Every structure is written in C-alpha cells, then in structure tokens.
PDB file of C-alpha atoms in Angstrom:
ATOM      1  CA  ASN A  29      -6.788 -17.512  -7.431  1.00  0.00           C
ATOM      2  CA  ALA A  30      -6.741 -16.058  -3.851  1.00  0.00           C
ATOM      3  CA  GLY A  31      -3.974 -13.384  -3.961  1.00  0.00           C
ATOM      4  CA  VAL A  32      -2.480 -12.929  -0.339  1.00  0.00           C
ATOM      5  CA  THR A  33      -4.095 -14.300   2.575  1.00  0.00           C
ATOM      6  CA  GLN A  34      -2.875 -13.191   5.855  1.00  0.00           C
ATOM      7  CA  THR A  35      -4.031 -14.854   8.793  1.00  0.00           C
ATOM      8  CA  PRO A  36      -5.385 -13.918  11.214  1.00  0.00           C
ATOM      9  CA  LYS A  37      -7.652 -11.127  10.758  1.00  0.00           C
ATOM     10  CA  PHE A  38      -7.821 -10.052  14.546  1.00  0.00           C
ATOM     11  CA  ARG A  39      -5.638 -10.534  17.477  1.00  0.00           C
ATOM     12  CA  VAL A  40      -5.504  -8.953  21.447  1.00  0.00           C
ATOM     13  CA  LEU A  41      -1.979  -9.519  22.720  1.00  0.00           C
ATOM     14  CA  LYS A  42      -0.800  -8.546  26.254  1.00  0.00           C
ATOM     15  CA  THR A  43       2.395  -6.463  26.323  1.00  0.00           C
ATOM     16  CA  GLY A  44       4.937  -8.857  26.887  1.00  0.00           C
ATOM     17  CA  GLN A  45       3.646 -12.201  24.650  1.00  0.00           C
ATOM     18  CA  SER A  46       5.048 -13.435  21.483  1.00  0.00           C
ATOM     19  CA  MET A  47       3.095 -14.021  17.777  1.00  0.00           C
ATOM     20  CA  THR A  48       3.217 -14.637  14.326  1.00  0.00           C
ATOM     21  CA  LEU A  49       1.515 -13.248  11.287  1.00  0.00           C
ATOM     22  CA  LEU A  50       0.996 -15.576   8.199  1.00  0.00           C
ATOM     23  CA  CYS A  51       1.154 -14.245   4.565  1.00  0.00           C
ATOM     24  CA  ALA A  52       0.542 -16.270   2.032  1.00  0.00           C
ATOM     25  CA  GLN A  53       0.182 -15.565  -1.740  1.00  0.00           C
ATOM     26  CA  ASP A  54      -0.385 -18.344  -4.777  1.00  0.00           C
ATOM     27  CA  MET A  55       0.752 -15.460  -7.529  1.00  0.00           C
ATOM     28  CA  ASN A  56       4.353 -17.016  -7.816  1.00  0.00           C
ATOM     29  CA  HIS A  57       5.183 -12.936  -7.170  1.00  0.00           C
ATOM     30  CA  GLU A  58       8.975 -12.847  -6.124  1.00  0.00           C
ATOM     31  CA  TYR A  59       8.541  -9.844  -3.901  1.00  0.00           C
ATOM     32  CA  MET A  60       6.729  -9.757  -0.473  1.00  0.00           C
ATOM     33  CA  TYR A  61       6.260  -6.805   2.501  1.00  0.00           C
ATOM     34  CA  TRP A  62       5.290  -6.244   5.610  1.00  0.00           C
ATOM     35  CA  TYR A  63       3.976  -2.707   6.482  1.00  0.00           C
ATOM     36  CA  ARG A  64       1.800  -1.429   9.134  1.00  0.00           C
ATOM     37  CA  GLN A  65      -1.103   1.125   8.623  1.00  0.00           C
ATOM     38  CA  ASP A  66      -1.607   3.521  11.915  1.00  0.00           C
ATOM     39  CA  PRO A  67      -3.852   6.321  11.411  1.00  0.00           C
ATOM     40  CA  GLY A  68      -2.853   9.609   9.597  1.00  0.00           C
ATOM     41  CA  MET A  69       0.313   7.973   8.510  1.00  0.00           C
ATOM     42  CA  GLY A  70      -0.091   5.822   5.485  1.00  0.00           C
ATOM     43  CA  LEU A  71       2.158   2.896   5.235  1.00  0.00           C
ATOM     44  CA  ARG A  72       5.408   2.310   6.907  1.00  0.00           C
ATOM     45  CA  LEU A  73       7.399  -1.162   5.605  1.00  0.00           C
ATOM     46  CA  ILE A  74       8.453  -2.824   8.350  1.00  0.00           C
ATOM     47  CA  HIS A  75      10.560  -5.622   6.268  1.00  0.00           C
ATOM     48  CA  TYR A  76      10.765  -7.516   3.333  1.00  0.00           C
ATOM     49  CA  SER A  77      11.709 -10.482   1.291  1.00  0.00           C
ATOM     50  CA  VAL A  78      12.928 -10.160  -2.259  1.00  0.00           C
ATOM     51  CA  GLY A  79      12.694 -13.694  -2.590  1.00  0.00           C
ATOM     52  CA  GLU A  80      12.791 -17.256  -0.817  1.00  0.00           C
ATOM     53  CA  GLY A  81      15.119 -16.999   2.152  1.00  0.00           C
ATOM     54  CA  THR A  82      15.702 -13.245   1.497  1.00  0.00           C
ATOM     55  CA  THR A  83      14.670 -10.782   3.658  1.00  0.00           C
ATOM     56  CA  ALA A  84      15.841  -7.004   4.871  1.00  0.00           C
ATOM     57  CA  LYS A  85      14.654  -4.169   6.771  1.00  0.00           C
ATOM     58  CA  GLY A  86      12.532  -1.928   5.704  1.00  0.00           C
ATOM     59  CA  GLU A  87      11.370   1.785   7.337  1.00  0.00           C
ATOM     60  CA  VAL A  88      10.075   0.336  11.097  1.00  0.00           C
ATOM     61  CA  PRO A  89      12.210  -2.766  11.263  1.00  0.00           C
ATOM     62  CA  ASP A  90      12.561  -2.845  15.473  1.00  0.00           C
ATOM     63  CA  GLY A  91      10.340  -4.985  17.284  1.00  0.00           C
ATOM     64  CA  TYR A  92       9.896  -7.106  14.208  1.00  0.00           C
ATOM     65  CA  ASN A  93      11.033 -10.263  12.541  1.00  0.00           C
ATOM     66  CA  VAL A  94       9.854 -12.046   9.677  1.00  0.00           C
ATOM     67  CA  SER A  95      11.214 -15.371   7.584  1.00  0.00           C
ATOM     68  CA  ARG A  96      10.453 -16.404   4.128  1.00  0.00           C
ATOM     69  CA  LEU A  97      11.293 -20.044   4.537  1.00  0.00           C
ATOM     70  CA  LYS A  98       9.401 -20.711   0.731  1.00  0.00           C
ATOM     71  CA  LYS A  99       8.577 -18.591  -1.682  1.00  0.00           C
ATOM     72  CA  GLN A 100       4.833 -17.923  -1.210  1.00  0.00           C
ATOM     73  CA  ASN A 101       4.658 -17.369   2.255  1.00  0.00           C
ATOM     74  CA  PHE A 102       6.269 -14.666   4.114  1.00  0.00           C
ATOM     75  CA  LEU A 103       5.691 -14.478   8.234  1.00  0.00           C
ATOM     76  CA  LEU A 104       6.297 -11.296  10.663  1.00  0.00           C
ATOM     77  CA  GLY A 105       6.997 -12.247  14.107  1.00  0.00           C
ATOM     78  CA  LEU A 106       6.276 -10.321  17.391  1.00  0.00           C
ATOM     79  CA  GLU A 107       8.819 -11.371  19.818  1.00  0.00           C
ATOM     80  CA  SER A 108       7.686  -8.907  23.098  1.00  0.00           C
ATOM     81  CA  ALA A 109       4.062  -7.112  21.942  1.00  0.00           C
ATOM     82  CA  ALA A 110       4.495  -4.020  22.857  1.00  0.00           C
ATOM     83  CA  PRO A 111       1.295  -1.397  23.374  1.00  0.00           C
ATOM     84  CA  SER A 112       3.284   0.829  20.367  1.00  0.00           C
ATOM     85  CA  GLN A 113       2.490  -2.192  18.285  1.00  0.00           C
ATOM     86  CA  THR A 114      -1.321  -1.680  17.975  1.00  0.00           C
ATOM     87  CA  SER A 115      -1.733  -0.872  14.542  1.00  0.00           C
ATOM     88  CA  VAL A 116      -3.446  -2.559  11.278  1.00  0.00           C
ATOM     89  CA  TYR A 117      -0.768  -4.761   9.658  1.00  0.00           C
ATOM     90  CA  PHE A 118      -0.778  -5.826   5.715  1.00  0.00           C
ATOM     91  CA  CYS A 119       1.399  -8.322   3.469  1.00  0.00           C
ATOM     92  CA  ALA A 120       1.718  -7.417  -0.016  1.00  0.00           C
ATOM     93  CA  SER A 121       3.398  -9.142  -3.166  1.00  0.00           C
ATOM     94  CA  SER A 122       4.702  -8.033  -6.217  1.00  0.00           C
ATOM     95  CA  TYR A 123       6.135  -9.686  -9.385  1.00  0.00           C
ATOM     96  CA  SER A 124       8.986  -6.887  -9.130  1.00  0.00           C
ATOM     97  CA  PRO A 125       9.939  -3.638  -7.073  1.00  0.00           C
ATOM     98  CA  ALA A 126       9.751  -1.653 -10.429  1.00  0.00           C
ATOM     99  CA  GLY A 127      10.186  -1.032 -13.764  1.00  0.00           C
ATOM    100  CA  GLU A 128       8.532  -2.678 -17.043  1.00  0.00           C
ATOM    101  CA  ARG A 129       7.662  -5.634 -15.195  1.00  0.00           C
ATOM    102  CA  TYR A 130       5.946  -4.181 -12.508  1.00  0.00           C
ATOM    103  CA  TYR A 131       2.350  -3.757 -12.152  1.00  0.00           C
ATOM    104  CA  GLY A 132       1.950  -2.344  -8.261  1.00  0.00           C
ATOM    105  CA  TYR A 133       1.632  -4.281  -5.420  1.00  0.00           C
ATOM    106  CA  THR A 134      -1.508  -7.031  -4.409  1.00  0.00           C
ATOM    107  CA  PHE A 135      -2.297  -6.589  -1.131  1.00  0.00           C
ATOM    108  CA  GLY A 136      -4.102  -9.192   1.878  1.00  0.00           C
ATOM    109  CA  SER A 137      -6.880  -7.798   3.816  1.00  0.00           C
ATOM    110  CA  GLY A 138      -4.804  -6.459   7.282  1.00  0.00           C
ATOM    111  CA  THR A 139      -4.610  -7.989  10.627  1.00  0.00           C
ATOM    112  CA  ARG A 140      -5.741  -5.968  13.105  1.00  0.00           C
ATOM    113  CA  LEU A 141      -3.617  -5.887  16.329  1.00  0.00           C
ATOM    114  CA  THR A 142      -4.319  -4.136  19.413  1.00  0.00           C
ATOM    115  CA  VAL A 143      -1.990  -5.046  22.618  1.00  0.00           C
ATOM    116  CA  VAL A 144      -3.022  -3.745  25.930  1.00  0.00           C
TER     117      VAL A 144
ATOM    118  CA  SER B  21       6.623  15.288   5.822  1.00  0.00           C
ATOM    119  CA  GLN B  22       6.392  12.426   3.431  1.00  0.00           C
ATOM    120  CA  GLN B  23       7.139  11.614   0.085  1.00  0.00           C
ATOM    121  CA  GLY B  24       3.518  11.343  -1.302  1.00  0.00           C
ATOM    122  CA  GLU B  25       1.319  13.720   0.256  1.00  0.00           C
ATOM    123  CA  GLU B  26      -1.938  13.638  -0.685  1.00  0.00           C
ATOM    124  CA  ASP B  27      -4.562  16.913  -0.946  1.00  0.00           C
ATOM    125  CA  PRO B  28      -7.312  16.747   0.313  1.00  0.00           C
ATOM    126  CA  GLN B  29      -7.261  14.967   3.848  1.00  0.00           C
ATOM    127  CA  ALA B  30     -11.278  14.328   2.818  1.00  0.00           C
ATOM    128  CA  LEU B  31     -13.571  15.253   0.306  1.00  0.00           C
ATOM    129  CA  SER B  32     -17.684  15.145   0.234  1.00  0.00           C
ATOM    130  CA  ILE B  33     -19.291  15.350  -3.133  1.00  0.00           C
ATOM    131  CA  GLN B  34     -22.162  14.464  -4.361  1.00  0.00           C
ATOM    132  CA  GLU B  35     -23.356  11.062  -6.412  1.00  0.00           C
ATOM    133  CA  GLY B  36     -22.602  12.218 -10.302  1.00  0.00           C
ATOM    134  CA  GLU B  37     -20.024  14.769  -9.986  1.00  0.00           C
ATOM    135  CA  ASN B  38     -16.382  14.456 -10.334  1.00  0.00           C
ATOM    136  CA  ALA B  39     -13.360  13.890  -7.427  1.00  0.00           C
ATOM    137  CA  THR B  40     -10.053  15.110  -8.030  1.00  0.00           C
ATOM    138  CA  MET B  41      -7.609  14.315  -5.578  1.00  0.00           C
ATOM    139  CA  ASN B  42      -3.843  15.370  -5.941  1.00  0.00           C
ATOM    140  CA  CYS B  43      -0.916  13.654  -4.554  1.00  0.00           C
ATOM    141  CA  SER B  44       2.441  15.782  -4.156  1.00  0.00           C
ATOM    142  CA  TYR B  45       6.239  14.368  -4.029  1.00  0.00           C
ATOM    143  CA  LYS B  46       9.645  15.308  -3.466  1.00  0.00           C
ATOM    144  CA  THR B  47      12.460  12.850  -5.186  1.00  0.00           C
ATOM    145  CA  SER B  48      12.743  11.574  -8.750  1.00  0.00           C
ATOM    146  CA  ILE B  49      10.402   8.598  -8.435  1.00  0.00           C
ATOM    147  CA  ASN B  50       9.909   5.902 -11.321  1.00  0.00           C
ATOM    148  CA  ASN B  51       6.904   4.769 -10.471  1.00  0.00           C
ATOM    149  CA  LEU B  52       3.109   6.014  -9.437  1.00  0.00           C
ATOM    150  CA  GLN B  53       0.614   4.215  -8.550  1.00  0.00           C
ATOM    151  CA  TRP B  54      -3.124   5.168  -6.798  1.00  0.00           C
ATOM    152  CA  TYR B  55      -5.332   2.857  -4.701  1.00  0.00           C
ATOM    153  CA  ARG B  56      -8.358   2.266  -2.984  1.00  0.00           C
ATOM    154  CA  GLN B  57      -8.457   1.592   0.522  1.00  0.00           C
ATOM    155  CA  ASN B  58     -12.047   0.166   1.468  1.00  0.00           C
ATOM    156  CA  SER B  59     -13.091   0.880   5.123  1.00  0.00           C
ATOM    157  CA  GLY B  60     -11.882  -2.628   7.136  1.00  0.00           C
ATOM    158  CA  ARG B  61     -10.228  -3.999   3.635  1.00  0.00           C
ATOM    159  CA  GLY B  62      -6.649  -3.911   1.831  1.00  0.00           C
ATOM    160  CA  LEU B  63      -5.573  -1.199  -0.633  1.00  0.00           C
ATOM    161  CA  VAL B  64      -6.642  -2.407  -4.144  1.00  0.00           C
ATOM    162  CA  HIS B  65      -4.282  -1.230  -7.165  1.00  0.00           C
ATOM    163  CA  LEU B  66      -6.137   1.367  -9.094  1.00  0.00           C
ATOM    164  CA  ILE B  67      -3.586   2.527 -11.516  1.00  0.00           C
ATOM    165  CA  LEU B  68      -0.117   2.852 -12.337  1.00  0.00           C
ATOM    166  CA  ILE B  69       1.469   5.724 -14.531  1.00  0.00           C
ATOM    167  CA  ARG B  70       5.315   5.815 -15.125  1.00  0.00           C
ATOM    168  CA  SER B  71       7.722   8.765 -15.188  1.00  0.00           C
ATOM    169  CA  ASN B  72       7.690   9.003 -18.750  1.00  0.00           C
ATOM    170  CA  GLU B  73       4.254   8.553 -19.171  1.00  0.00           C
ATOM    171  CA  ARG B  74       1.979  12.039 -18.818  1.00  0.00           C
ATOM    172  CA  GLU B  75      -1.806  10.495 -18.229  1.00  0.00           C
ATOM    173  CA  LYS B  76      -3.458   6.703 -18.214  1.00  0.00           C
ATOM    174  CA  HIS B  77      -7.057   6.323 -18.456  1.00  0.00           C
ATOM    175  CA  SER B  78      -8.472   3.261 -16.979  1.00  0.00           C
ATOM    176  CA  GLY B  79     -12.743   3.604 -16.863  1.00  0.00           C
ATOM    177  CA  ARG B  80     -13.718   6.273 -14.809  1.00  0.00           C
ATOM    178  CA  LEU B  81     -10.507   7.120 -13.821  1.00  0.00           C
ATOM    179  CA  ARG B  82      -7.749   9.341 -15.106  1.00  0.00           C
ATOM    180  CA  VAL B  83      -4.377  10.057 -13.616  1.00  0.00           C
ATOM    181  CA  THR B  84      -2.071  12.752 -14.857  1.00  0.00           C
ATOM    182  CA  LEU B  85       1.775  13.012 -14.126  1.00  0.00           C
ATOM    183  CA  ASP B  86       3.880  16.382 -13.979  1.00  0.00           C
ATOM    184  CA  THR B  87       6.833  15.246 -13.328  1.00  0.00           C
ATOM    185  CA  SER B  88       8.579  18.909 -13.227  1.00  0.00           C
ATOM    186  CA  LYS B  89       5.591  19.548 -10.529  1.00  0.00           C
ATOM    187  CA  LYS B  90       6.486  16.367  -9.115  1.00  0.00           C
ATOM    188  CA  SER B  91       2.665  16.038  -8.677  1.00  0.00           C
ATOM    189  CA  SER B  92       0.215  13.718  -9.807  1.00  0.00           C
ATOM    190  CA  SER B  93      -3.824  13.847  -9.740  1.00  0.00           C
ATOM    191  CA  LEU B  94      -6.263  11.068  -9.739  1.00  0.00           C
ATOM    192  CA  LEU B  95     -10.167  12.375 -11.207  1.00  0.00           C
ATOM    193  CA  ILE B  96     -12.558   9.781 -10.960  1.00  0.00           C
ATOM    194  CA  THR B  97     -15.828  10.549 -13.278  1.00  0.00           C
ATOM    195  CA  ALA B  98     -19.165  10.653 -12.448  1.00  0.00           C
ATOM    196  CA  SER B  99     -18.908   9.347  -8.752  1.00  0.00           C
ATOM    197  CA  ARG B 100     -20.749   6.437  -7.246  1.00  0.00           C
ATOM    198  CA  ALA B 101     -21.431   5.924  -3.923  1.00  0.00           C
ATOM    199  CA  ALA B 102     -19.169   2.502  -4.005  1.00  0.00           C
ATOM    200  CA  ASP B 103     -16.903   4.856  -4.713  1.00  0.00           C
ATOM    201  CA  THR B 104     -16.483   5.292  -1.490  1.00  0.00           C
ATOM    202  CA  ALA B 105     -13.475   4.936   0.149  1.00  0.00           C
ATOM    203  CA  SER B 106     -10.084   6.271   1.421  1.00  0.00           C
ATOM    204  CA  TYR B 107      -7.074   6.485  -2.270  1.00  0.00           C
ATOM    205  CA  PHE B 108      -3.571   6.426  -1.566  1.00  0.00           C
ATOM    206  CA  CYS B 109      -0.927   7.315  -3.575  1.00  0.00           C
ATOM    207  CA  ALA B 110       2.635   5.446  -3.779  1.00  0.00           C
ATOM    208  CA  THR B 111       5.694   6.753  -4.785  1.00  0.00           C
ATOM    209  CA  ALA B 112       8.633   3.917  -6.057  1.00  0.00           C
ATOM    210  CA  LEU B 113      11.673   6.237  -5.885  1.00  0.00           C
ATOM    211  CA  ASN B 114      14.027   5.987  -8.485  1.00  0.00           C
ATOM    212  CA  THR B 115      16.760   5.171  -6.274  1.00  0.00           C
ATOM    213  CA  GLY B 116      17.061   1.545  -6.694  1.00  0.00           C
ATOM    214  CA  GLY B 117      15.862  -0.934  -4.096  1.00  0.00           C
ATOM    215  CA  PHE B 118      12.610  -1.514  -2.914  1.00  0.00           C
ATOM    216  CA  LYS B 119      11.521   2.805  -1.796  1.00  0.00           C
ATOM    217  CA  THR B 120       7.458   2.430  -2.118  1.00  0.00           C
ATOM    218  CA  ILE B 121       6.804   5.137  -0.121  1.00  0.00           C
ATOM    219  CA  PHE B 122       2.814   5.740   0.490  1.00  0.00           C
ATOM    220  CA  GLY B 123       1.256   8.870   1.217  1.00  0.00           C
ATOM    221  CA  ALA B 124      -1.588   8.776   4.111  1.00  0.00           C
ATOM    222  CA  GLY B 125      -4.651   8.983   1.706  1.00  0.00           C
ATOM    223  CA  THR B 126      -7.303  11.042   1.017  1.00  0.00           C
ATOM    224  CA  ARG B 127     -10.802   9.638   2.555  1.00  0.00           C
ATOM    225  CA  LEU B 128     -13.961  10.304   0.153  1.00  0.00           C
ATOM    226  CA  PHE B 129     -17.385  10.529   0.756  1.00  0.00           C
ATOM    227  CA  VAL B 130     -19.461  10.242  -2.528  1.00  0.00           C
ATOM    228  CA  LYS B 131     -23.345  11.025  -0.957  1.00  0.00           C
ATOM    229  CA  ALA B 132     -26.178   9.117  -2.747  1.00  0.00           C
TER     230      ALA B 132
END
C-alpha cells in the first residue's frame, strides 16, 4: 500500500519554464489537495478536488493549474514558473473533508522545487 | 495571523521528559488534527479530536481540546530522540467546504 506518491522529488526550473507535478494515491480517496510549504508559514492550500473531473481554487491558486482526469491522480501545473514559486509542494488525499468519516489527510513526501 | 497558531515555535528537551505543544485558533471548528513532519518528509497524521471531544489518547500522545478557549494541546510523554520533528496543528473549520488550515508548527528537538 503505497499511499500518496509524488513525482518528481526535486526539480530546478528556470524562470518562465513550465512543469507538471504528479500525485497518485491508491487508497480510493475522493478528495485530493495540493499545498505549498514555505518557511514559517505553515501549509497553504493551492487547489483541491472533490472527485474525478472536479477541481477548485484554494488559498493561493494564482500561477497554478490542476487537473483530476482520473480519481487516483491529481496533477499540478506551473505554466510559467517564477522565483516566488520556489517552495516545497505537498499532495494530500482524504476519504472525506470532515465529519464522522474523516480521519485526517494522507500526505505525499513532497516535491522540492527551486525556480532560478 | 493564522487560524491555527502553535506555541512554542521551538522546544528543546531531554530524552525522557514530556513535551507539550499548544495550538490556538480563532473560529469555530469541526475537528482539530495534529501532524508530525520529520525533516525533508511529508506530514504524518497523528491524532484527530472532534469538536465534541475534550481529550484523546494514542500511545504516548495525549491531546486536549478546549473549545471555550479555542485551544488544544499535544502532550508527548517520555520523549525519545526519534520524536524530534516539527508538529503541526490543523483546524477543519465548521463552515462547510474544505477549509482545513495548518499552523506554522512547533519544532521539537529531543536530546539523547
């Protein structure tokens, strides 16, 4: 049972380049999330998905796009990378967002992205 | 300031001592969770406490929730060097939707 798998683990981009981060989960979770983690700021929600084919904006969506074509995969795209997007990106999934059937998030191990 | 704020920002203790971390929040919550993050790794879910609960235990972990004070505490008893990590509280707001807000974390260092 792999849980949540993120690829790649590290990446260096030049300003203006594009890339896609891949998140895959094998727990049949409906809900998936992309967060970024910056020093001293905790995790901030970029985009999330409540099911296959759906996406929604989180707290800091600008400069990012996402797609959820398959239930198990959630892709995060940077169309034109900027130095401000240097961060550690985490994908997470959950069975439900809250309530009695909610038992917290399962996180991937992260992608460390540097934009120069 | 953020919804969930941990206190202290950093904590250094000796192995065998207890470690207490606190989390304060501002608005009504559905539940509160604690996560651990080892250096360079993802967050690992430790324990969840719902708004109608006051205390939960899991192994050496004890979490309390005081909704009147909008605060929670995480107690790790008999700390081990392996407990060295950052600990985050996350509050799931009671507004519907998908608002789970993470604090900036407490960095715990347990000296052997």
